[in-house]
Amino acid sequence: MSEGRNLLSVRGLNAWYGGGHALHGVDLDVHKGETVTLIGRNGVGKTTTLRAIMGIIAKRTGEVRFDGQDLMTVPLHRIAHRGIGFVPEERGIFATLTVEENLFLPPLIAKGGISIDEIYELFPNLKERRASAGIQLSGGEQQMLAIARILRSGVKLLLLDEPTEGLAPVIVQRIGEILRTVKARGMTVLLVEQNFQFAAKVADRFYLMDQGLVVESFPTSELLARQAKLNEFLGV
Amino acid sequence: MVLIFGIPLQALLGQLLVGLINGSFYAMLSLGLAVIFGLLRIINFAHGALYMLGAFVGYLLLVYFSIGFWPSLILAPLAVGLFGIIIERVALSRLYDLDHLYGLLFTFGLALVIEGTFRYYFGASGQPYAMPALLSSGTNLGFMFLPNYRVFIVVASLVVCIATWFLIEKTRLGAYLRAATENPTLVRVFGINVPLLLTVTYGLGAALAGLAGILAAPIYQVSPLMGTNIVIVVFAVVVVGGMGSIGGAIIMGYMLGIFEGLTKVFYPEASNIVIFVIMAIVLLIRPAGLFGKIT
């Protein structure tokens, strides 16, 4: 793990949430072009890790570096401009904005984002519904829109929180295809996912979290061998 | 003489015009209140004082610098908007994390301070402000006399309201504002400077009040109490339209102004309370207002 390949490096990250101590010193690295998945039971701090990296949780200590630069002192509205996009678990589609307004909401922060024509090619549903209000979209369409608007902005790292939660298998499959497409274009992804089958198809590496800490790290190739033990650990 | 429901046509049209003029001010002021409430979640009790400030900026520019109505039409909203920006930066921005009641109390106190200060220096009686020469005459329509300045007010207020509506509903900046109303944290995560957006919004709302104030100066007197008198009605308009609803504030502003004017014709005794009666009925039937969304 040489520093040069590291896009995101997190050391000793602590975070407090509504009075509770949620993260107890998370260490993780995401290399350029990699897709890394955080797994773990509900409530172990996966979502909190993403939110603390992004700076949404203000009460945090430790070190977060992106492309070698410290992020801990950067104001929330400047983080995205460094090249990080966040797709929250609840998707965060603005109900009173149209699909198109939602798509154009995140400002372009760097060249190399996916153009609007390509977005509409990747997500034909969104093109069809571009004048609809965000609130009228189905769950699957909302997830597509939440991912699409970040891809358009030109970020280098995508933080993706449980994109497949509650969606039909055919849509989960479609999201998998999209993630492989953007990975082929060099996008780096830090994914939180409960769906093993899905994660195994898109991830290069896994971090296992427990009680606010990263407790194990392994490549996807070891997933099968560890499956029985992981299932037991995760209570699947 | 033509009579409609036993009322002379001339009286009816006269009051209709008065209602439309009052409605123009209600619309501009409730629009600013709705924009501020929508994004900042602050019930801006200082709105009447900002309106009064707009009129006084025009008056003082005229008295001390001989600057007339037309330059003041630009300078007064600018000055009041700038004042609003300072207020937001220095004080309101520190209250966002507290209960909404603090914003209301602060702006209420601010209104008292501003109005008290002006009352101290200028007294409670109004100062006259001359109508711009260009618009001082009128048109005789045969059945009634139509003062040009009043037509100007109706047109100016319509232009301002439509422009503001367009800015918020149809532009990129407006999309940022609407998105920040729904979920300010996520808008910041996307890389948009929401604190700056809040400052600009309060400045815009204050500028709208200042513009209404300078427009009002030639027809109402410039008085430290002019804001107190109108702001209560304007709050009723916002409640009827639906808190935070831009379209509701504009439409109900004009409609309630006209309604009030018509009441003066048919039952003058009730004209001072008719808007509040409507507010009470709307609150009973649709607590979120006619154009508000129930959340």
Short mmCIF file of C-alpha atoms in Angstrom, two decimals:
data_model
loop_
_atom_site.label_atom_id
_atom_site.label_comp_id
_atom_site.label_asym_id
_atom_site.label_seq_id
_atom_site.Cartn_x
_atom_site.Cartn_y
_atom_site.Cartn_z
CA MET A 1 0.00 0.00 0.00
CA SER A 2 2.24 2.80 -1.16
CA GLU A 3 0.99 6.33 -0.37
CA GLY A 4 1.13 7.29 -4.02
CA ARG A 5 -1.74 5.03 -5.05
CA ASN A 6 -3.88 6.07 -2.13
CA LEU A 7 -6.78 8.32 -3.07
CA LEU A 8 -8.44 8.22 0.32
CA SER A 9 -6.65 7.47 3.54
CA VAL A 10 -8.40 7.42 6.92
CA ARG A 11 -6.49 7.05 10.19
CA GLY A 12 -7.86 6.82 13.72
CA LEU A 13 -11.21 8.34 12.78
CA ASN A 14 -13.46 8.93 15.79
CA ALA A 15 -16.95 10.33 15.51
CA TRP A 16 -19.72 11.24 17.93
CA TYR A 17 -23.35 11.13 17.00
CA GLY A 18 -26.11 12.59 19.16
CA GLY A 19 -24.03 12.17 22.31
CA GLY A 20 -22.93 8.61 21.48
CA HIS A 21 -19.38 7.65 20.50
CA ALA A 22 -19.99 5.95 17.14
CA LEU A 23 -16.53 5.48 15.59
CA HIS A 24 -13.56 4.41 17.71
CA GLY A 25 -10.58 4.92 15.41
CA VAL A 26 -11.40 3.70 11.90
CA ASP A 27 -8.42 3.03 9.61
CA LEU A 28 -8.96 2.43 5.91
CA ASP A 29 -7.44 3.14 2.52
CA VAL A 30 -8.99 3.36 -0.90
CA HIS A 31 -6.64 3.26 -3.87
CA LYS A 32 -7.16 5.01 -7.16
CA GLY A 33 -9.60 3.13 -9.39
CA GLU A 34 -10.58 0.68 -6.69
CA THR A 35 -14.03 -0.28 -5.47
CA VAL A 36 -13.92 -1.01 -1.73
CA THR A 37 -16.88 -2.26 0.27
CA LEU A 38 -17.59 -1.74 3.96
CA ILE A 39 -19.60 -4.58 5.45
CA GLY A 40 -20.86 -5.23 8.94
CA ARG A 41 -24.03 -5.60 10.97
CA ASN A 42 -26.52 -2.77 11.32
CA GLY A 43 -25.32 -0.04 13.64
CA VAL A 44 -21.58 -0.79 13.59
CA GLY A 45 -20.76 2.57 12.01
CA LYS A 46 -20.63 2.00 8.22
CA THR A 47 -22.87 4.94 7.32
CA THR A 48 -21.28 7.01 10.07
CA THR A 49 -17.87 6.35 8.51
CA LEU A 50 -19.02 7.76 5.16
CA ARG A 51 -20.68 10.75 6.84
CA ALA A 52 -17.60 11.45 8.95
CA ILE A 53 -15.29 11.28 5.92
CA MET A 54 -17.59 13.73 4.12
CA GLY A 55 -17.64 16.05 7.14
CA ILE A 56 -21.41 15.85 7.62
CA ILE A 57 -20.71 14.76 11.20
CA ALA A 58 -18.90 17.73 12.62
CA LYS A 59 -17.82 16.11 15.89
CA ARG A 60 -14.93 13.95 14.77
CA THR A 61 -11.21 13.51 15.35
CA GLY A 62 -8.46 11.66 13.53
CA GLU A 63 -7.11 12.01 10.02
CA VAL A 64 -8.84 12.04 6.66
CA ARG A 65 -6.63 12.60 3.63
CA PHE A 66 -7.76 12.81 0.03
CA ASP A 67 -5.14 12.77 -2.68
CA GLY A 68 -2.60 13.46 0.06
CA GLN A 69 -4.42 16.57 1.36
CA ASP A 70 -5.96 16.95 4.79
CA LEU A 71 -9.76 17.17 4.72
CA MET A 72 -10.46 17.65 8.43
CA THR A 73 -10.28 21.44 8.30
CA VAL A 74 -12.10 21.89 4.98
CA PRO A 75 -15.63 23.38 5.32
CA LEU A 76 -18.46 21.04 4.31
CA HIS A 77 -19.35 22.93 1.13
CA ARG A 78 -15.72 22.82 -0.09
CA ILE A 79 -15.27 19.03 0.30
CA ALA A 80 -17.11 18.18 -2.93
CA HIS A 81 -14.82 20.57 -4.84
CA ARG A 82 -11.83 18.43 -3.80
CA GLY A 83 -13.44 15.61 -5.82
CA ILE A 84 -15.68 13.59 -3.49
CA GLY A 85 -19.33 12.81 -4.19
CA PHE A 86 -21.78 11.35 -1.70
CA VAL A 87 -24.90 9.31 -2.44
CA PRO A 88 -26.78 8.98 0.87
CA GLU A 89 -28.70 5.91 1.94
CA GLU A 90 -32.01 7.80 1.78
CA ARG A 91 -30.95 8.94 -1.74
CA GLY A 92 -31.72 12.59 -1.04
CA ILE A 93 -33.81 13.31 -4.14
CA PHE A 94 -35.30 16.79 -3.84
CA ALA A 95 -39.05 16.30 -4.06
CA THR A 96 -39.90 19.81 -5.26
CA LEU A 97 -37.23 19.84 -7.99
CA THR A 98 -37.67 18.19 -11.37
CA VAL A 99 -35.48 15.26 -12.39
CA GLU A 100 -33.45 17.60 -14.58
CA GLU A 101 -33.04 20.18 -11.79
CA ASN A 102 -31.90 17.37 -9.49
CA LEU A 103 -29.39 16.24 -12.12
CA PHE A 104 -27.92 19.72 -12.52
CA LEU A 105 -27.89 20.55 -8.82
CA PRO A 106 -24.34 19.38 -7.92
CA PRO A 107 -22.00 21.91 -9.57
CA LEU A 108 -19.42 20.66 -12.06
CA ILE A 109 -16.26 20.41 -10.03
CA ALA A 110 -13.82 18.94 -12.54
CA LYS A 111 -13.54 17.96 -16.18
CA GLY A 112 -14.04 14.31 -16.97
CA GLY A 113 -17.50 13.97 -15.49
CA ILE A 114 -20.04 12.04 -17.50
CA SER A 115 -21.82 14.38 -19.92
CA ILE A 116 -25.56 14.81 -19.75
CA ASP A 117 -25.98 12.94 -23.07
CA GLU A 118 -24.05 9.98 -21.71
CA ILE A 119 -26.03 10.13 -18.48
CA TYR A 120 -29.27 9.90 -20.45
CA GLU A 121 -27.79 7.01 -22.43
CA LEU A 122 -26.84 5.17 -19.22
CA PHE A 123 -30.16 6.03 -17.57
CA PRO A 124 -32.83 6.15 -20.29
CA ASN A 125 -35.59 6.30 -17.66
CA LEU A 126 -34.29 9.60 -16.39
CA LYS A 127 -34.40 11.11 -19.85
CA GLU A 128 -38.01 10.06 -20.24
CA ARG A 129 -38.93 11.52 -16.89
CA ARG A 130 -36.70 14.59 -16.89
CA ALA A 131 -39.61 17.01 -16.43
CA SER A 132 -41.24 15.02 -13.60
CA ALA A 133 -40.94 16.14 -10.00
CA GLY A 134 -38.46 14.16 -7.91
CA ILE A 135 -41.23 12.97 -5.64
CA GLN A 136 -42.93 11.10 -8.50
CA LEU A 137 -40.02 8.72 -9.13
CA SER A 138 -40.01 5.07 -8.06
CA GLY A 139 -37.37 3.90 -5.56
CA GLY A 140 -35.22 2.49 -8.36
CA GLU A 141 -35.44 5.67 -10.42
CA GLN A 142 -34.56 7.75 -7.34
CA GLN A 143 -31.42 5.65 -6.79
CA MET A 144 -30.44 5.98 -10.46
CA LEU A 145 -30.93 9.75 -10.25
CA ALA A 146 -28.95 9.98 -6.99
CA ILE A 147 -26.00 8.20 -8.64
CA ALA A 148 -26.34 9.96 -12.00
CA ARG A 149 -26.20 13.49 -10.62
CA ILE A 150 -22.95 12.72 -8.78
CA LEU A 151 -21.38 11.07 -11.86
CA ARG A 152 -22.16 14.21 -13.88
CA SER A 153 -20.31 16.46 -11.43
CA GLY A 154 -16.92 14.93 -12.25
CA VAL A 155 -15.88 13.63 -8.82
CA LYS A 156 -12.96 11.20 -8.48
CA LEU A 157 -14.28 9.33 -5.44
CA LEU A 158 -17.84 8.18 -4.97
CA LEU A 159 -19.14 7.39 -1.48
CA LEU A 160 -22.15 5.16 -2.01
CA ASP A 161 -24.36 4.14 0.91
CA GLU A 162 -26.43 0.96 0.41
CA PRO A 163 -27.50 1.61 -3.18
CA THR A 164 -29.42 -1.67 -3.50
CA GLU A 165 -31.49 -1.42 -0.33
CA GLY A 166 -35.15 -2.23 -0.95
CA LEU A 167 -34.82 -2.43 -4.73
CA ALA A 168 -36.04 -5.13 -7.15
CA PRO A 169 -33.40 -7.63 -8.43
CA VAL A 170 -33.53 -6.30 -11.98
CA ILE A 171 -32.71 -2.79 -10.73
CA VAL A 172 -29.95 -4.09 -8.46
CA GLN A 173 -28.46 -5.76 -11.53
CA ARG A 174 -28.68 -2.48 -13.45
CA ILE A 175 -26.89 -0.60 -10.65
CA GLY A 176 -24.17 -3.28 -10.73
CA GLU A 177 -23.71 -2.70 -14.47
CA ILE A 178 -23.47 1.04 -13.94
CA LEU A 179 -20.86 0.65 -11.20
CA ARG A 180 -18.76 -1.57 -13.47
CA THR A 181 -19.09 1.00 -16.26
CA VAL A 182 -17.86 3.87 -14.10
CA LYS A 183 -15.11 1.70 -12.65
CA ALA A 184 -13.91 1.01 -16.18
CA ARG A 185 -13.67 4.79 -16.59
CA GLY A 186 -11.37 4.99 -13.58
CA MET A 187 -13.85 6.02 -10.87
CA THR A 188 -12.92 5.13 -7.29
CA VAL A 189 -15.78 3.92 -5.10
CA LEU A 190 -16.22 3.40 -1.37
CA LEU A 191 -19.38 1.36 -0.98
CA VAL A 192 -21.45 0.42 2.05
CA GLU A 193 -23.47 -2.69 1.24
CA GLN A 194 -25.38 -5.46 3.01
CA ASN A 195 -26.03 -7.42 -0.17
CA PHE A 196 -23.03 -9.78 -0.44
CA GLN A 197 -23.84 -11.15 -3.85
CA PHE A 198 -24.03 -7.65 -5.26
CA ALA A 199 -20.87 -6.47 -3.50
CA ALA A 200 -18.90 -9.51 -4.66
CA LYS A 201 -19.63 -8.54 -8.29
CA VAL A 202 -18.37 -4.96 -8.03
CA ALA A 203 -15.82 -4.80 -5.19
CA ASP A 204 -12.06 -5.37 -5.26
CA ARG A 205 -11.65 -5.44 -1.49
CA PHE A 206 -13.70 -5.64 1.68
CA TYR A 207 -13.42 -4.06 5.09
CA LEU A 208 -15.36 -5.72 7.89
CA MET A 209 -16.56 -3.31 10.59
CA ASP A 210 -17.62 -4.07 14.14
CA GLN A 211 -18.44 -1.73 17.00
CA GLY A 212 -17.09 1.39 15.35
CA LEU A 213 -13.83 -0.18 14.13
CA VAL A 214 -12.47 -1.85 11.01
CA VAL A 215 -11.67 -5.37 12.25
CA GLU A 216 -10.66 -7.16 9.05
CA SER A 217 -9.62 -6.47 5.49
CA PHE A 218 -9.54 -8.97 2.64
CA PRO A 219 -9.68 -9.09 -1.17
CA THR A 220 -12.78 -10.28 -3.00
CA SER A 221 -10.96 -13.47 -4.02
CA GLU A 222 -11.07 -14.61 -0.38
CA LEU A 223 -14.76 -13.91 -0.05
CA LEU A 224 -15.91 -17.47 -0.86
CA ALA A 225 -13.49 -19.07 1.54
CA ARG A 226 -14.63 -16.74 4.32
CA GLN A 227 -18.31 -16.85 3.48
CA ALA A 228 -19.38 -19.29 6.21
CA LYS A 229 -17.50 -17.40 8.91
CA LEU A 230 -18.77 -14.02 7.68
CA ASN A 231 -22.36 -15.22 7.55
CA GLU A 232 -22.05 -16.28 11.14
CA PHE A 233 -20.43 -12.97 12.09
CA LEU A 234 -22.98 -10.87 10.29
CA GLY A 235 -25.87 -13.00 11.48
CA VAL A 236 -27.14 -13.46 7.93
CA MET B 1 -75.64 56.97 -12.85
CA VAL B 2 -74.82 53.28 -13.30
CA LEU B 3 -75.53 51.18 -10.22
CA ILE B 4 -74.22 47.67 -9.49
CA PHE B 5 -75.97 45.98 -6.54
CA GLY B 6 -77.15 49.48 -5.62
CA ILE B 7 -73.58 50.84 -5.56
CA PRO B 8 -72.43 53.54 -7.98
CA LEU B 9 -70.03 52.06 -10.54
CA GLN B 10 -67.58 54.87 -9.87
CA ALA B 11 -67.34 54.04 -6.15
CA LEU B 12 -66.97 50.37 -6.93
CA LEU B 13 -64.16 50.90 -9.42
CA GLY B 14 -62.51 53.44 -7.14
CA GLN B 15 -62.35 50.99 -4.25
CA LEU B 16 -61.31 48.21 -6.60
CA LEU B 17 -58.31 50.34 -7.57
CA VAL B 18 -57.51 51.13 -3.93
CA GLY B 19 -57.74 47.41 -3.21
CA LEU B 20 -55.45 46.61 -6.10
CA ILE B 21 -52.88 49.17 -4.87
CA ASN B 22 -52.98 47.82 -1.32
CA GLY B 23 -52.83 44.32 -2.78
CA SER B 24 -49.69 45.27 -4.72
CA PHE B 25 -47.95 46.13 -1.45
CA TYR B 26 -49.32 43.06 0.32
CA ALA B 27 -48.02 40.89 -2.53
CA MET B 28 -44.51 42.39 -2.57
CA LEU B 29 -44.17 42.25 1.21
CA SER B 30 -45.65 38.78 1.72
CA LEU B 31 -43.47 37.53 -1.14
CA GLY B 32 -40.35 38.65 0.74
CA LEU B 33 -41.63 37.10 3.95
CA ALA B 34 -42.38 33.83 2.16
CA VAL B 35 -38.94 33.70 0.53
CA ILE B 36 -37.22 34.34 3.88
CA PHE B 37 -39.40 31.87 5.77
CA GLY B 38 -39.02 29.21 3.08
CA LEU B 39 -35.24 29.06 3.31
CA LEU B 40 -34.25 30.55 6.67
CA ARG B 41 -37.27 29.27 8.63
CA ILE B 42 -37.35 32.66 10.28
CA ILE B 43 -40.59 34.56 10.74
CA ASN B 44 -39.23 37.97 9.89
CA PHE B 45 -41.08 40.37 12.16
CA ALA B 46 -38.69 43.12 11.06
CA HIS B 47 -40.25 43.10 7.58
CA GLY B 48 -42.47 46.10 8.31
CA ALA B 49 -39.48 48.01 9.67
CA LEU B 50 -37.49 47.21 6.51
CA TYR B 51 -40.40 48.50 4.42
CA MET B 52 -40.40 51.70 6.49
CA LEU B 53 -36.61 51.96 6.06
CA GLY B 54 -37.04 51.82 2.28
CA ALA B 55 -39.43 54.79 2.39
CA PHE B 56 -37.13 56.72 4.74
CA VAL B 57 -34.04 56.10 2.61
CA GLY B 58 -35.93 57.74 -0.27
CA TYR B 59 -37.11 60.59 1.94
CA LEU B 60 -33.66 61.27 3.42
CA LEU B 61 -31.95 61.09 0.03
CA LEU B 62 -34.40 63.70 -1.21
CA VAL B 63 -34.12 66.03 1.79
CA TYR B 64 -30.34 65.89 2.30
CA PHE B 65 -28.95 65.08 -1.14
CA SER B 66 -31.75 66.22 -3.48
CA ILE B 67 -31.79 62.75 -4.97
CA GLY B 68 -35.23 62.18 -6.46
CA PHE B 69 -37.62 59.28 -6.82
CA TRP B 70 -36.11 57.46 -9.80
CA PRO B 71 -32.57 57.03 -8.44
CA SER B 72 -34.10 56.17 -5.06
CA LEU B 73 -36.11 53.40 -6.69
CA ILE B 74 -32.72 51.65 -7.13
CA LEU B 75 -30.84 53.06 -4.12
CA ALA B 76 -33.48 52.37 -1.45
CA PRO B 77 -33.79 48.62 -2.12
CA LEU B 78 -29.98 48.41 -2.38
CA ALA B 79 -29.50 50.15 0.97
CA VAL B 80 -32.17 48.09 2.72
CA GLY B 81 -30.85 44.88 1.12
CA LEU B 82 -27.35 45.70 2.36
CA PHE B 83 -28.75 46.40 5.82
CA GLY B 84 -30.49 43.00 5.67
CA ILE B 85 -27.22 41.29 4.71
CA ILE B 86 -25.46 42.85 7.70
CA ILE B 87 -28.30 41.81 10.04
CA GLU B 88 -28.16 38.25 8.73
CA ARG B 89 -24.38 37.98 9.02
CA VAL B 90 -24.10 39.61 12.43
CA ALA B 91 -27.15 38.18 14.16
CA LEU B 92 -29.57 35.86 12.35
CA SER B 93 -26.88 33.42 11.21
CA ARG B 94 -26.15 32.71 14.87
CA LEU B 95 -29.75 31.72 15.56
CA TYR B 96 -30.31 29.02 12.90
CA ASP B 97 -29.41 26.16 15.24
CA LEU B 98 -31.77 27.39 17.95
CA ASP B 99 -35.54 27.10 18.19
CA HIS B 100 -37.35 29.17 15.51
CA LEU B 101 -38.85 31.23 18.28
CA TYR B 102 -35.49 32.97 18.77
CA GLY B 103 -35.49 34.27 15.20
CA LEU B 104 -39.00 35.60 15.66
CA LEU B 105 -38.12 37.26 18.96
CA PHE B 106 -34.94 38.77 17.55
CA THR B 107 -36.62 40.25 14.48
CA PHE B 108 -39.49 41.50 16.62
CA GLY B 109 -37.01 43.27 18.90
CA LEU B 110 -35.11 44.60 15.90
CA ALA B 111 -38.32 46.07 14.47
CA LEU B 112 -39.02 47.84 17.77
CA VAL B 113 -35.48 49.27 17.86
CA ILE B 114 -35.57 50.52 14.26
CA GLU B 115 -39.04 51.98 14.57
CA GLY B 116 -38.27 53.50 17.97
CA THR B 117 -35.13 55.14 16.60
CA PHE B 118 -36.97 56.72 13.69
CA ARG B 119 -39.82 57.79 15.96
CA TYR B 120 -37.30 59.52 18.21
CA TYR B 121 -35.83 61.54 15.35
CA PHE B 122 -38.86 62.09 13.13
CA GLY B 123 -41.86 61.83 15.45
CA ALA B 124 -44.91 59.72 14.83
CA SER B 125 -46.50 61.95 12.21
CA GLY B 126 -45.78 61.30 8.56
CA GLN B 127 -43.54 63.27 6.22
CA PRO B 128 -44.87 64.01 2.75
CA TYR B 129 -42.95 62.70 -0.26
CA ALA B 130 -43.74 64.28 -3.61
CA MET B 131 -44.96 62.14 -6.44
CA PRO B 132 -42.46 61.91 -9.34
CA ALA B 133 -43.38 64.67 -11.83
CA LEU B 134 -43.46 62.19 -14.70
CA LEU B 135 -46.36 60.31 -13.11
CA SER B 136 -48.14 63.07 -11.20
CA SER B 137 -51.01 63.45 -13.66
CA GLY B 138 -53.71 60.98 -14.48
CA THR B 139 -56.00 59.71 -17.18
CA ASN B 140 -59.69 60.43 -17.31
CA LEU B 141 -61.38 57.24 -18.42
CA GLY B 142 -64.76 58.93 -18.62
CA PHE B 143 -66.29 56.85 -15.85
CA MET B 144 -63.40 57.45 -13.43
CA PHE B 145 -60.10 59.28 -12.98
CA LEU B 146 -57.05 57.00 -13.08
CA PRO B 147 -53.92 58.46 -11.43
CA ASN B 148 -50.82 57.44 -13.40
CA TYR B 149 -48.71 56.77 -10.33
CA ARG B 150 -51.19 54.17 -9.09
CA VAL B 151 -51.08 52.37 -12.42
CA PHE B 152 -47.31 52.48 -12.17
CA ILE B 153 -47.40 50.82 -8.73
CA VAL B 154 -49.61 47.98 -9.93
CA VAL B 155 -47.41 47.37 -12.98
CA ALA B 156 -44.14 47.66 -11.01
CA SER B 157 -45.35 45.27 -8.33
CA LEU B 158 -46.54 42.75 -10.94
CA VAL B 159 -43.15 42.91 -12.68
CA VAL B 160 -41.27 42.47 -9.39
CA CYS B 161 -43.47 39.58 -8.27
CA ILE B 162 -43.25 37.74 -11.58
CA ALA B 163 -39.48 38.31 -11.78
CA THR B 164 -39.00 36.96 -8.25
CA TRP B 165 -41.24 33.99 -8.97
CA PHE B 166 -39.24 33.28 -12.14
CA LEU B 167 -35.92 33.60 -10.28
CA ILE B 168 -37.00 31.06 -7.68
CA GLU B 169 -38.97 28.59 -9.79
CA LYS B 170 -37.10 28.62 -13.10
CA THR B 171 -33.40 29.39 -12.62
CA ARG B 172 -30.39 27.44 -11.37
CA LEU B 173 -30.03 29.77 -8.37
CA GLY B 174 -33.70 29.18 -7.60
CA ALA B 175 -33.17 25.41 -7.77
CA TYR B 176 -30.37 25.79 -5.20
CA LEU B 177 -32.71 27.80 -2.98
CA ARG B 178 -35.54 25.28 -3.26
CA ALA B 179 -33.18 22.35 -2.68
CA ALA B 180 -31.65 24.08 0.36
CA THR B 181 -35.18 24.59 1.71
CA GLU B 182 -35.69 20.81 1.60
CA ASN B 183 -32.29 19.54 2.74
CA PRO B 184 -29.61 22.18 3.41
CA THR B 185 -27.00 19.64 4.56
CA LEU B 186 -27.11 17.64 1.34
CA VAL B 187 -26.92 20.83 -0.73
CA ARG B 188 -23.74 21.74 1.16
CA VAL B 189 -22.39 18.21 0.62
CA PHE B 190 -22.84 18.81 -3.12
CA GLY B 191 -20.47 21.76 -2.83
CA ILE B 192 -22.86 24.70 -2.65
CA ASN B 193 -22.17 27.46 -0.14
CA VAL B 194 -25.48 27.35 1.73
CA PRO B 195 -24.55 29.94 4.39
CA LEU B 196 -23.90 32.43 1.56
CA LEU B 197 -27.23 31.43 -0.01
CA LEU B 198 -29.01 32.24 3.27
CA THR B 199 -27.34 35.65 3.45
CA VAL B 200 -28.29 36.49 -0.13
CA THR B 201 -31.85 35.34 0.47
CA TYR B 202 -32.34 37.56 3.49
CA GLY B 203 -30.78 40.44 1.57
CA LEU B 204 -33.18 39.81 -1.32
CA GLY B 205 -36.21 39.67 1.01
CA ALA B 206 -35.09 42.90 2.69
CA ALA B 207 -34.54 44.57 -0.69
CA LEU B 208 -38.09 43.63 -1.73
CA ALA B 209 -39.41 45.27 1.44
CA GLY B 210 -37.26 48.34 0.76
CA LEU B 211 -38.60 48.56 -2.79
CA ALA B 212 -42.18 48.35 -1.52
CA GLY B 213 -41.29 51.12 0.94
CA ILE B 214 -39.97 53.59 -1.65
CA LEU B 215 -42.95 52.82 -3.93
CA ALA B 216 -45.28 53.54 -1.02
CA ALA B 217 -43.61 56.84 -0.08
CA PRO B 218 -45.50 59.07 -2.58
CA ILE B 219 -48.98 57.71 -1.78
CA TYR B 220 -48.83 56.92 1.92
CA GLN B 221 -46.91 59.30 4.13
CA VAL B 222 -43.35 58.43 5.14
CA SER B 223 -43.86 57.58 8.79
CA PRO B 224 -41.95 55.50 11.36
CA LEU B 225 -45.16 53.58 12.01
CA MET B 226 -46.06 52.77 8.39
CA GLY B 227 -44.49 49.31 8.74
CA THR B 228 -46.25 48.39 11.96
CA ASN B 229 -49.60 49.11 10.35
CA ILE B 230 -49.08 46.97 7.29
CA VAL B 231 -46.98 44.07 8.59
CA ILE B 232 -49.81 42.48 10.59
CA VAL B 233 -52.01 42.35 7.48
CA VAL B 234 -49.09 40.96 5.51
CA PHE B 235 -48.62 38.16 8.03
CA ALA B 236 -52.29 37.29 7.63
CA VAL B 237 -51.77 37.19 3.83
CA VAL B 238 -48.82 34.82 4.22
CA VAL B 239 -50.82 32.56 6.53
CA VAL B 240 -53.73 32.45 4.07
CA GLY B 241 -51.39 31.78 1.13
CA GLY B 242 -49.42 29.14 3.01
CA MET B 243 -46.13 29.79 4.85
CA GLY B 244 -43.25 29.59 2.43
CA SER B 245 -45.40 29.36 -0.71
CA ILE B 246 -44.14 31.92 -3.24
CA GLY B 247 -47.12 31.69 -5.58
CA GLY B 248 -49.55 31.65 -2.65
CA ALA B 249 -48.06 34.85 -1.21
CA ILE B 250 -48.33 36.70 -4.54
CA ILE B 251 -51.83 35.56 -5.48
CA MET B 252 -53.29 36.02 -2.01
CA GLY B 253 -51.62 39.44 -1.70
CA TYR B 254 -53.55 40.81 -4.67
CA MET B 255 -56.75 38.90 -3.93
CA LEU B 256 -56.99 39.94 -0.30
CA GLY B 257 -56.20 43.55 -1.23
CA ILE B 258 -59.08 43.57 -3.71
CA PHE B 259 -61.33 41.76 -1.23
CA GLU B 260 -60.58 44.39 1.37
CA GLY B 261 -61.36 47.14 -1.16
CA LEU B 262 -64.69 45.56 -2.10
CA THR B 263 -65.63 45.20 1.57
CA LYS B 264 -65.15 48.96 1.90
CA VAL B 265 -67.86 49.41 -0.74
CA PHE B 266 -70.39 46.90 0.50
CA TYR B 267 -69.87 46.89 4.26
CA PRO B 268 -67.27 49.49 5.27
CA GLU B 269 -67.49 48.62 8.97
CA ALA B 270 -65.90 45.22 8.30
CA SER B 271 -63.11 46.37 5.96
CA ASN B 272 -60.48 46.49 8.70
CA ILE B 273 -61.11 42.95 9.87
CA VAL B 274 -62.13 41.10 6.71
CA ILE B 275 -58.60 39.79 6.03
CA PHE B 276 -58.32 38.42 9.55
CA VAL B 277 -61.73 36.78 9.31
CA ILE B 278 -60.59 35.08 6.11
CA MET B 279 -57.37 34.05 7.85
CA ALA B 280 -59.31 32.47 10.71
CA ILE B 281 -61.57 30.56 8.31
CA VAL B 282 -58.59 29.34 6.23
CA LEU B 283 -56.77 28.23 9.38
CA LEU B 284 -59.82 26.22 10.43
CA ILE B 285 -60.29 24.52 7.05
CA ARG B 286 -56.74 24.33 5.69
CA PRO B 287 -54.20 24.99 8.47
CA ALA B 288 -51.30 24.87 5.99
CA GLY B 289 -52.81 27.74 3.95
CA LEU B 290 -54.49 27.68 0.56
CA PHE B 291 -51.27 27.04 -1.36
CA GLY B 292 -49.24 25.43 1.41
CA LYS B 293 -48.21 21.82 1.51
CA ILE B 294 -49.24 19.86 4.54
CA THR B 295 -46.11 18.41 6.07
#
